[in-house]
Amino acid sequence: MLDLAPDLTQAAGWMPIVFLVVMGLAMLAYVILDGYDLGVGVLMRRASDEDKDTMIASIGPFWDANETWLVLGVGILLTVFPVAHGVILGALYLPVAFMLIGLTLRGVAFDFRVKARASHKPLWNRMFYTGSLLASWSQGYMLGSLVTGFADNWWTIVFNAVIGLSLVAAYCLMGAGWLIIKSEGELQLRAVRWARASLWFTMAGVAAISIATPLVSQSIFAKWFSFPNIVLLLPIPAATLVLFGVIFRSLQRLPVRLAQGNEYGAWVPFGATVGVFLLAFYGLAYSLFPWLVIDSLDIWKAAAAPEAMGVILAGAAVVLPMIIGYTVFAYRVFWGKSTALKY
């Protein structure tokens, strides 16, 4: 697909690729880092009041910073690919609005629930759950829209809605894996049960995306099923199936181990789920490159002037290491088991 590119030795050729990589990695970091805390928020509906406090404490030091990656990714889309920004956000106006409403509800509820009167606390717990569910589903709907090339018919609307529910399940699987690592006792055992329930819906969502992606574009179909590409790509679905098998086996064994106070393998469901997300991201990136809108708008047509990209690149070179450094520092400082959130 590089035949669509201008001279790659010139800034107009290589800079859009660099920014596409940075934007893609920022969105991947957001999906993984904010995905688990969105999952924890959705799972709160099933937890006791005491467990809700522990669940909030497990994500408290991280959740706000996790959303920095979303700001970075959308910021690059806006400044480096302004044409694509207009097309994509125009097509996704409603799900983006729903996502922002959900994220706002989460932010307000997170602070209010620990300071509100006891009689009002259940309301803010429900708001946190509602915001997490709405944001998660909206992101899944947008993923479905991206895969289907923003087509607007009843089939794609239903497909996008189902992918939204599947992403909610995937976030719940990752959130449950996070709670297995961060919690103890009954909550930890409940998290194992929550992960089991989420696993099958996650597998269904990955399968649906994998089937739909090559069907929406002849060029993507050719990239997948031409020789030798099909041989080179086979390890991706094979590795994904292996990781799902690892998660399933781990969730079968963990209840016995945890009941005995044995934490061995507690990290496996979360780590394997992150692996599934990494493989899914790689497959999606391979399929879509270099298109920002499938078969319609590539990164070079959508890119800003090279002079503007040069200024943005200088800023990104300063900001990106700071975000990475802060993220690593925060996770290192606040690692370990969580207790109930208190002020």
PDB file of C-alpha atoms in Angstrom, residues 62-206:
ATOM      1  CA  PHE A  62      -4.473   5.584  37.706  1.00  0.00           C
ATOM      2  CA  TRP A  63      -7.810   6.172  36.003  1.00  0.00           C
ATOM      3  CA  ASP A  64      -7.522   9.913  35.401  1.00  0.00           C
ATOM      4  CA  ALA A  65      -3.999   9.653  33.962  1.00  0.00           C
ATOM      5  CA  ASN A  66      -5.080   6.709  31.785  1.00  0.00           C
ATOM      6  CA  GLU A  67      -7.363   9.038  29.845  1.00  0.00           C
ATOM      7  CA  THR A  68      -4.357  11.198  28.910  1.00  0.00           C
ATOM      8  CA  TRP A  69      -3.666   8.708  26.130  1.00  0.00           C
ATOM      9  CA  LEU A  70      -7.088   9.365  24.619  1.00  0.00           C
ATOM     10  CA  VAL A  71      -6.397  13.093  24.618  1.00  0.00           C
ATOM     11  CA  LEU A  72      -3.039  12.483  22.928  1.00  0.00           C
ATOM     12  CA  GLY A  73      -4.503  10.225  20.247  1.00  0.00           C
ATOM     13  CA  VAL A  74      -7.413  12.524  19.394  1.00  0.00           C
ATOM     14  CA  GLY A  75      -5.077  15.533  19.553  1.00  0.00           C
ATOM     15  CA  ILE A  76      -2.836  13.999  16.883  1.00  0.00           C
ATOM     16  CA  LEU A  77      -5.866  13.179  14.744  1.00  0.00           C
ATOM     17  CA  LEU A  78      -7.054  16.796  15.020  1.00  0.00           C
ATOM     18  CA  THR A  79      -3.730  18.540  14.399  1.00  0.00           C
ATOM     19  CA  VAL A  80      -1.922  16.168  12.014  1.00  0.00           C
ATOM     20  CA  PHE A  81      -4.873  14.676  10.103  1.00  0.00           C
ATOM     21  CA  PRO A  82      -7.468  17.482  10.197  1.00  0.00           C
ATOM     22  CA  VAL A  83      -9.348  16.250   7.110  1.00  0.00           C
ATOM     23  CA  ALA A  84      -9.767  12.790   8.623  1.00  0.00           C
ATOM     24  CA  HIS A  85     -10.711  14.343  11.968  1.00  0.00           C
ATOM     25  CA  GLY A  86     -13.631  16.101  10.333  1.00  0.00           C
ATOM     26  CA  VAL A  87     -14.777  13.014   8.437  1.00  0.00           C
ATOM     27  CA  ILE A  88     -14.394  10.546  11.316  1.00  0.00           C
ATOM     28  CA  LEU A  89     -15.851  12.646  14.116  1.00  0.00           C
ATOM     29  CA  GLY A  90     -18.591  13.848  11.803  1.00  0.00           C
ATOM     30  CA  ALA A  91     -19.590  10.252  11.100  1.00  0.00           C
ATOM     31  CA  LEU A  92     -19.274   9.331  14.787  1.00  0.00           C
ATOM     32  CA  TYR A  93     -20.929  12.406  16.255  1.00  0.00           C
ATOM     33  CA  LEU A  94     -23.485  10.570  18.417  1.00  0.00           C
ATOM     34  CA  PRO A  95     -21.254   7.788  19.828  1.00  0.00           C
ATOM     35  CA  VAL A  96     -18.546  10.360  20.585  1.00  0.00           C
ATOM     36  CA  ALA A  97     -21.125  12.479  22.418  1.00  0.00           C
ATOM     37  CA  PHE A  98     -22.274   9.426  24.380  1.00  0.00           C
ATOM     38  CA  MET A  99     -18.684   8.569  25.260  1.00  0.00           C
ATOM     39  CA  LEU A 100     -17.998  12.064  26.541  1.00  0.00           C
ATOM     40  CA  ILE A 101     -21.187  12.002  28.618  1.00  0.00           C
ATOM     41  CA  GLY A 102     -20.097   8.662  30.067  1.00  0.00           C
ATOM     42  CA  LEU A 103     -16.589   9.891  30.888  1.00  0.00           C
ATOM     43  CA  THR A 104     -18.033  13.026  32.492  1.00  0.00           C
ATOM     44  CA  LEU A 105     -20.403  10.951  34.638  1.00  0.00           C
ATOM     45  CA  ARG A 106     -17.462   8.824  35.754  1.00  0.00           C
ATOM     46  CA  GLY A 107     -15.352  11.823  36.701  1.00  0.00           C
ATOM     47  CA  VAL A 108     -18.107  13.490  38.714  1.00  0.00           C
ATOM     48  CA  ALA A 109     -19.255  10.272  40.400  1.00  0.00           C
ATOM     49  CA  PHE A 110     -15.719   9.243  41.337  1.00  0.00           C
ATOM     50  CA  ASP A 111     -15.227  12.344  43.484  1.00  0.00           C
ATOM     51  CA  PHE A 112     -18.783  12.744  44.748  1.00  0.00           C
ATOM     52  CA  ARG A 113     -19.324   9.168  45.922  1.00  0.00           C
ATOM     53  CA  VAL A 114     -16.681   9.396  48.672  1.00  0.00           C
ATOM     54  CA  LYS A 115     -17.919  12.759  49.987  1.00  0.00           C
ATOM     55  CA  ALA A 116     -21.672  12.432  49.628  1.00  0.00           C
ATOM     56  CA  ARG A 117     -24.016  11.534  52.466  1.00  0.00           C
ATOM     57  CA  ALA A 118     -24.515   7.827  53.037  1.00  0.00           C
ATOM     58  CA  SER A 119     -28.017   8.012  51.556  1.00  0.00           C
ATOM     59  CA  HIS A 120     -26.662   9.536  48.323  1.00  0.00           C
ATOM     60  CA  LYS A 121     -23.689   7.210  47.855  1.00  0.00           C
ATOM     61  CA  PRO A 122     -25.691   4.488  46.004  1.00  0.00           C
ATOM     62  CA  LEU A 123     -26.764   7.116  43.463  1.00  0.00           C
ATOM     63  CA  TRP A 124     -23.187   8.058  42.666  1.00  0.00           C
ATOM     64  CA  ASN A 125     -22.212   4.398  42.496  1.00  0.00           C
ATOM     65  CA  ARG A 126     -24.919   3.929  39.863  1.00  0.00           C
ATOM     66  CA  MET A 127     -23.675   7.012  38.013  1.00  0.00           C
ATOM     67  CA  PHE A 128     -20.146   5.618  37.965  1.00  0.00           C
ATOM     68  CA  TYR A 129     -21.450   2.306  36.631  1.00  0.00           C
ATOM     69  CA  THR A 130     -23.656   4.045  34.030  1.00  0.00           C
ATOM     70  CA  GLY A 131     -20.810   6.276  32.864  1.00  0.00           C
ATOM     71  CA  SER A 132     -18.442   3.314  32.565  1.00  0.00           C
ATOM     72  CA  LEU A 133     -20.992   1.267  30.607  1.00  0.00           C
ATOM     73  CA  LEU A 134     -21.892   4.139  28.285  1.00  0.00           C
ATOM     74  CA  ALA A 135     -18.264   5.041  27.543  1.00  0.00           C
ATOM     75  CA  SER A 136     -17.299   1.403  26.947  1.00  0.00           C
ATOM     76  CA  TRP A 137     -20.218   0.664  24.642  1.00  0.00           C
ATOM     77  CA  SER A 138     -19.679   3.893  22.683  1.00  0.00           C
ATOM     78  CA  GLN A 139     -16.044   3.013  22.040  1.00  0.00           C
ATOM     79  CA  GLY A 140     -17.069  -0.423  20.785  1.00  0.00           C
ATOM     80  CA  TYR A 141     -19.690   1.122  18.520  1.00  0.00           C
ATOM     81  CA  MET A 142     -17.024   3.442  17.086  1.00  0.00           C
ATOM     82  CA  LEU A 143     -14.710   0.483  16.495  1.00  0.00           C
ATOM     83  CA  GLY A 144     -17.469  -1.285  14.567  1.00  0.00           C
ATOM     84  CA  SER A 145     -18.062   1.858  12.518  1.00  0.00           C
ATOM     85  CA  LEU A 146     -14.366   2.129  11.690  1.00  0.00           C
ATOM     86  CA  VAL A 147     -14.238  -1.473  10.524  1.00  0.00           C
ATOM     87  CA  THR A 148     -17.334  -1.082   8.319  1.00  0.00           C
ATOM     88  CA  GLY A 149     -16.041   2.136   6.770  1.00  0.00           C
ATOM     89  CA  PHE A 150     -18.729   4.277   8.470  1.00  0.00           C
ATOM     90  CA  ALA A 151     -21.464   2.661   6.392  1.00  0.00           C
ATOM     91  CA  ASP A 152     -24.958   3.766   7.422  1.00  0.00           C
ATOM     92  CA  ASN A 153     -27.520   0.983   7.146  1.00  0.00           C
ATOM     93  CA  TRP A 154     -29.436  -1.271   9.518  1.00  0.00           C
ATOM     94  CA  TRP A 155     -26.981  -4.160   9.207  1.00  0.00           C
ATOM     95  CA  THR A 156     -23.997  -2.043  10.176  1.00  0.00           C
ATOM     96  CA  ILE A 157     -25.888  -0.329  13.003  1.00  0.00           C
ATOM     97  CA  VAL A 158     -26.740  -3.719  14.524  1.00  0.00           C
ATOM     98  CA  PHE A 159     -23.187  -4.937  13.947  1.00  0.00           C
ATOM     99  CA  ASN A 160     -21.718  -1.832  15.597  1.00  0.00           C
ATOM    100  CA  ALA A 161     -24.055  -2.189  18.577  1.00  0.00           C
ATOM    101  CA  VAL A 162     -23.039  -5.832  19.039  1.00  0.00           C
ATOM    102  CA  ILE A 163     -19.355  -4.918  18.830  1.00  0.00           C
ATOM    103  CA  GLY A 164     -20.081  -2.277  21.479  1.00  0.00           C
ATOM    104  CA  LEU A 165     -21.434  -4.965  23.817  1.00  0.00           C
ATOM    105  CA  SER A 166     -18.465  -7.195  23.019  1.00  0.00           C
ATOM    106  CA  LEU A 167     -16.007  -4.445  23.931  1.00  0.00           C
ATOM    107  CA  VAL A 168     -17.884  -3.951  27.213  1.00  0.00           C
ATOM    108  CA  ALA A 169     -17.346  -7.668  27.881  1.00  0.00           C
ATOM    109  CA  ALA A 170     -13.649  -7.386  26.929  1.00  0.00           C
ATOM    110  CA  TYR A 171     -13.205  -4.452  29.300  1.00  0.00           C
ATOM    111  CA  CYS A 172     -14.974  -6.444  32.029  1.00  0.00           C
ATOM    112  CA  LEU A 173     -12.611  -9.360  31.397  1.00  0.00           C
ATOM    113  CA  MET A 174      -9.623  -7.053  31.717  1.00  0.00           C
ATOM    114  CA  GLY A 175     -11.130  -5.277  34.729  1.00  0.00           C
ATOM    115  CA  ALA A 176     -11.783  -8.602  36.452  1.00  0.00           C
ATOM    116  CA  GLY A 177      -8.189  -9.618  35.737  1.00  0.00           C
ATOM    117  CA  TRP A 178      -7.025  -6.367  37.307  1.00  0.00           C
ATOM    118  CA  LEU A 179      -9.122  -7.043  40.411  1.00  0.00           C
ATOM    119  CA  ILE A 180      -7.666 -10.560  40.686  1.00  0.00           C
ATOM    120  CA  ILE A 181      -4.241  -8.939  40.936  1.00  0.00           C
ATOM    121  CA  LYS A 182      -5.198  -6.025  43.194  1.00  0.00           C
ATOM    122  CA  SER A 183      -7.753  -7.530  45.594  1.00  0.00           C
ATOM    123  CA  GLU A 184      -7.966 -10.278  48.189  1.00  0.00           C
ATOM    124  CA  GLY A 185     -10.526 -12.595  49.761  1.00  0.00           C
ATOM    125  CA  GLU A 186     -14.097 -12.799  48.542  1.00  0.00           C
ATOM    126  CA  LEU A 187     -13.743  -9.944  46.042  1.00  0.00           C
ATOM    127  CA  GLN A 188     -10.833 -11.721  44.387  1.00  0.00           C
ATOM    128  CA  LEU A 189     -12.902 -14.900  44.013  1.00  0.00           C
ATOM    129  CA  ARG A 190     -15.834 -12.903  42.646  1.00  0.00           C
ATOM    130  CA  ALA A 191     -13.491 -11.320  40.109  1.00  0.00           C
ATOM    131  CA  VAL A 192     -12.613 -14.815  38.850  1.00  0.00           C
ATOM    132  CA  ARG A 193     -16.315 -15.557  38.325  1.00  0.00           C
ATOM    133  CA  TRP A 194     -16.822 -12.223  36.572  1.00  0.00           C
ATOM    134  CA  ALA A 195     -13.894 -12.984  34.265  1.00  0.00           C
ATOM    135  CA  ARG A 196     -15.387 -16.360  33.345  1.00  0.00           C
ATOM    136  CA  ALA A 197     -18.695 -14.764  32.412  1.00  0.00           C
ATOM    137  CA  SER A 198     -16.974 -12.120  30.268  1.00  0.00           C
ATOM    138  CA  LEU A 199     -14.617 -14.455  28.432  1.00  0.00           C
ATOM    139  CA  TRP A 200     -17.123 -15.968  25.992  1.00  0.00           C
ATOM    140  CA  PHE A 201     -18.577 -12.603  24.919  1.00  0.00           C
ATOM    141  CA  THR A 202     -15.056 -11.298  24.372  1.00  0.00           C
ATOM    142  CA  MET A 203     -14.229 -14.259  22.158  1.00  0.00           C
ATOM    143  CA  ALA A 204     -17.416 -13.668  20.160  1.00  0.00           C
ATOM    144  CA  GLY A 205     -16.492 -10.001  19.623  1.00  0.00           C
ATOM    145  CA  VAL A 206     -12.982 -10.825  18.409  1.00  0.00           C
TER     146      VAL A 206
END
